[in-house]
mmCIF file of C-alpha atoms in Angstrom:
data_model
loop_
_atom_site.group_PDB
_atom_site.id
_atom_site.type_symbol
_atom_site.label_atom_id
_atom_site.label_comp_id
_atom_site.label_asym_id
_atom_site.label_seq_id
_atom_site.Cartn_x
_atom_site.Cartn_y
_atom_site.Cartn_z
ATOM 1 C CA UNK A 13 -0.015 0.015 -0.001
ATOM 2 C CA UNK A 14 1.273 3.451 -0.964
ATOM 3 C CA UNK A 15 2.483 5.714 1.916
ATOM 4 C CA UNK A 16 0.458 8.989 2.088
ATOM 5 C CA UNK A 17 0.851 11.999 4.330
ATOM 6 C CA UNK A 18 -0.999 15.274 4.815
ATOM 7 C CA UNK A 19 2.268 17.313 4.902
ATOM 8 C CA UNK A 20 5.862 16.654 3.840
ATOM 9 C CA UNK A 21 7.696 14.355 6.284
ATOM 10 C CA UNK A 22 11.152 15.678 7.474
ATOM 11 C CA UNK A 23 13.148 13.484 5.050
ATOM 12 C CA UNK A 24 11.240 15.037 2.067
ATOM 13 C CA UNK A 25 11.604 18.502 3.449
ATOM 14 C CA UNK A 26 15.324 17.936 3.563
ATOM 15 C CA UNK A 27 15.374 16.553 0.040
ATOM 16 C CA UNK A 28 13.499 19.573 -1.377
ATOM 17 C CA UNK A 29 15.903 21.980 0.383
ATOM 18 C CA UNK A 30 18.568 20.695 -1.890
ATOM 19 C CA UNK A 31 18.776 21.423 -5.658
ATOM 20 C CA UNK A 32 16.530 18.793 -7.135
ATOM 21 C CA UNK A 33 14.488 18.590 -10.249
ATOM 22 C CA UNK A 34 10.723 18.891 -9.553
ATOM 23 C CA UNK A 35 7.936 18.323 -12.098
ATOM 24 C CA UNK A 36 5.234 21.030 -11.778
ATOM 25 C CA UNK A 37 1.987 19.756 -13.328
ATOM 26 C CA UNK A 38 -0.771 22.268 -14.044
ATOM 27 C CA UNK A 39 -3.934 22.184 -15.989
ATOM 28 C CA UNK A 40 -4.053 24.395 -19.121
ATOM 29 C CA UNK A 41 -6.995 26.183 -20.715
ATOM 30 C CA UNK A 42 -7.883 23.167 -22.831
ATOM 31 C CA UNK A 43 -8.171 21.213 -19.504
ATOM 32 C CA UNK A 44 -5.042 19.083 -20.335
ATOM 33 C CA UNK A 45 -2.136 18.538 -17.948
ATOM 34 C CA UNK A 46 0.973 20.615 -18.665
ATOM 35 C CA UNK A 47 4.313 19.808 -17.087
ATOM 36 C CA UNK A 48 7.271 22.017 -16.335
ATOM 37 C CA UNK A 49 10.628 21.109 -14.755
ATOM 38 C CA UNK A 50 11.599 23.519 -11.909
ATOM 39 C CA UNK A 51 14.512 23.635 -9.479
ATOM 40 C CA UNK A 52 14.005 26.738 -7.473
ATOM 41 C CA UNK A 53 11.896 25.042 -4.805
ATOM 42 C CA UNK A 54 11.771 25.433 -1.015
ATOM 43 C CA UNK A 55 9.357 23.705 1.418
ATOM 44 C CA UNK A 56 8.156 25.379 4.579
ATOM 45 C CA UNK A 57 9.632 23.996 7.774
ATOM 46 C CA UNK A 58 6.331 22.471 8.776
ATOM 47 C CA UNK A 59 6.025 20.713 5.309
ATOM 48 C CA UNK A 60 2.537 22.341 4.667
ATOM 49 C CA UNK A 61 3.669 24.659 1.913
ATOM 50 C CA UNK A 62 6.106 24.561 -1.086
ATOM 51 C CA UNK A 63 7.456 27.725 -2.666
ATOM 52 C CA UNK A 64 8.624 27.698 -6.264
ATOM 53 C CA UNK A 65 10.397 30.678 -8.045
ATOM 54 C CA UNK A 66 9.853 30.788 -11.754
ATOM 55 C CA UNK A 67 10.423 33.306 -14.550
ATOM 56 C CA UNK A 68 7.580 35.736 -14.903
ATOM 57 C CA UNK A 69 6.339 34.678 -18.259
ATOM 58 C CA UNK A 70 5.759 30.910 -17.947
ATOM 59 C CA UNK A 71 2.504 29.388 -18.916
ATOM 60 C CA UNK A 72 2.211 27.754 -15.506
ATOM 61 C CA UNK A 73 1.181 31.094 -13.904
ATOM 62 C CA UNK A 74 -1.855 31.473 -16.311
ATOM 63 C CA UNK A 75 -2.775 27.900 -15.772
ATOM 64 C CA UNK A 76 -2.721 28.213 -11.953
ATOM 65 C CA UNK A 77 -4.700 31.352 -12.066
ATOM 66 C CA UNK A 78 -7.438 29.620 -13.926
ATOM 67 C CA UNK A 79 -7.200 26.344 -12.111
ATOM 68 C CA UNK A 80 -5.176 26.234 -8.784
ATOM 69 C CA UNK A 81 -4.955 22.428 -8.613
ATOM 70 C CA UNK A 82 -1.378 21.284 -9.147
ATOM 71 C CA UNK A 83 0.848 18.275 -8.678
ATOM 72 C CA UNK A 84 4.578 18.245 -7.935
ATOM 73 C CA UNK A 85 6.639 15.185 -8.707
ATOM 74 C CA UNK A 86 10.162 14.404 -7.468
ATOM 75 C CA UNK A 87 12.682 11.726 -6.649
ATOM 76 C CA UNK A 88 13.560 11.125 -2.953
ATOM 77 C CA UNK A 89 14.324 8.330 -0.597
ATOM 78 C CA UNK A 90 14.794 5.670 -3.342
ATOM 79 C CA UNK A 91 11.290 6.432 -4.584
ATOM 80 C CA UNK A 92 9.113 8.937 -6.489
ATOM 81 C CA UNK A 93 6.721 11.309 -4.661
ATOM 82 C CA UNK A 94 3.666 13.245 -5.698
ATOM 83 C CA UNK A 95 2.431 16.346 -3.888
ATOM 84 C CA UNK A 96 -1.162 17.287 -4.521
ATOM 85 C CA UNK A 97 -2.028 20.946 -3.649
ATOM 86 C CA UNK A 98 -3.635 24.217 -4.341
ATOM 87 C CA UNK A 99 -1.408 26.945 -5.724
ATOM 88 C CA UNK A 100 -1.400 30.648 -5.899
ATOM 89 C CA UNK A 101 0.859 32.994 -7.894
ATOM 90 C CA UNK A 102 2.548 36.160 -6.699
ATOM 91 C CA UNK A 103 2.740 39.423 -8.687
ATOM 92 C CA UNK A 104 5.911 40.042 -10.691
ATOM 93 C CA UNK A 105 8.987 40.525 -8.494
ATOM 94 C CA UNK A 106 11.810 42.494 -10.133
ATOM 95 C CA UNK A 107 15.253 41.653 -8.898
ATOM 96 C CA UNK A 108 18.215 40.546 -11.025
ATOM 97 C CA UNK A 109 15.576 39.046 -13.273
ATOM 98 C CA UNK A 110 11.764 39.146 -13.078
ATOM 99 C CA UNK A 111 10.268 36.313 -10.979
ATOM 100 C CA UNK A 112 6.940 35.102 -9.769
ATOM 101 C CA UNK A 113 6.523 32.847 -6.764
ATOM 102 C CA UNK A 114 4.165 29.943 -6.854
ATOM 103 C CA UNK A 115 3.025 28.949 -3.360
ATOM 104 C CA UNK A 116 1.526 25.412 -3.018
ATOM 105 C CA UNK A 117 -0.602 24.575 -0.026
ATOM 106 C CA UNK A 118 0.043 20.853 0.411
ATOM 107 C CA UNK A 119 -3.077 18.677 0.580
ATOM 108 C CA UNK A 120 -1.513 15.217 0.217
ATOM 109 C CA UNK A 121 1.917 13.680 -0.269
ATOM 110 C CA UNK A 122 2.121 10.165 -1.609
ATOM 111 C CA UNK A 123 4.848 7.700 -2.548
ATOM 112 C CA UNK A 124 3.817 6.850 -6.125
ATOM 113 C CA UNK A 125 6.682 4.482 -7.321
ATOM 114 C CA UNK A 126 5.397 1.395 -9.112
ATOM 115 C CA UNK A 127 5.119 -1.850 -7.141
ATOM 116 C CA UNK A 128 8.542 -3.257 -6.543
ATOM 117 C CA UNK A 129 10.311 -0.285 -7.868
ATOM 118 C CA UNK A 130 13.286 1.379 -6.295
ATOM 119 C CA UNK A 131 15.223 4.425 -7.472
ATOM 120 C CA UNK A 132 18.939 3.655 -7.373
ATOM 121 C CA UNK A 133 20.315 6.972 -8.584
ATOM 122 C CA UNK A 134 19.008 10.512 -8.009
ATOM 123 C CA UNK A 135 18.893 12.528 -11.247
ATOM 124 C CA UNK A 136 21.481 15.319 -11.450
ATOM 125 C CA UNK A 137 21.882 18.387 -13.635
ATOM 126 C CA UNK A 138 24.215 21.166 -14.171
ATOM 127 C CA UNK A 139 23.728 24.806 -14.851
ATOM 128 C CA UNK A 140 24.979 25.877 -18.277
ATOM 129 C CA UNK A 141 25.083 29.653 -17.652
ATOM 130 C CA UNK A 142 27.769 31.679 -15.978
ATOM 131 C CA UNK A 143 28.649 30.265 -12.572
ATOM 132 C CA UNK A 144 28.815 33.746 -10.820
ATOM 133 C CA UNK A 145 25.322 34.588 -12.111
ATOM 134 C CA UNK A 146 24.005 31.107 -11.105
ATOM 135 C CA UNK A 147 25.211 31.711 -7.544
ATOM 136 C CA UNK A 148 23.764 35.173 -7.432
ATOM 137 C CA UNK A 149 20.339 34.027 -8.750
ATOM 138 C CA UNK A 150 20.314 31.049 -6.413
ATOM 139 C CA UNK A 151 20.994 33.167 -3.406
ATOM 140 C CA UNK A 152 18.455 35.872 -4.435
ATOM 141 C CA UNK A 153 15.710 33.216 -5.104
ATOM 142 C CA UNK A 154 16.387 31.480 -1.751
ATOM 143 C CA UNK A 155 15.916 34.625 0.182
ATOM 144 C CA UNK A 156 12.718 35.358 -1.805
ATOM 145 C CA UNK A 157 11.260 31.940 -1.178
ATOM 146 C CA UNK A 158 12.095 32.099 2.556
ATOM 147 C CA UNK A 159 10.208 35.451 2.730
ATOM 148 C CA UNK A 160 7.184 33.974 0.908
ATOM 149 C CA UNK A 161 7.008 30.965 3.148
ATOM 150 C CA UNK A 162 6.803 32.990 6.403
#
């Protein structure tokens, strides 16, 4: 039987505090699912919210404004997890670049790996733009997400 929670357990909070790839699934205007890969993600300390920083022009924002139901998917603890929630979108925030923050109120967290499956290697990625800029943006976004999760 799949493990379900009404908030993120501590191990999943710690995973999401690292740079991991998270799938953000929204519903578009044609009522079809639309997926985006995001990495600027931060959970609240109590595991009841997840903040996501994105560029200000993405289609996910329009989708959420029309239908706030979202799903987040990510690898953790040798498995794959789904977060079901209701999302809201901030106004445009101008810093080094223009951002918006998506705040997801967690409704349910579920281990959704197929029966008998075990993830043996966490996906990794590298940033292909200037290292100094990447560090600046990461720091700026982290501070922004901390502020939104208060």
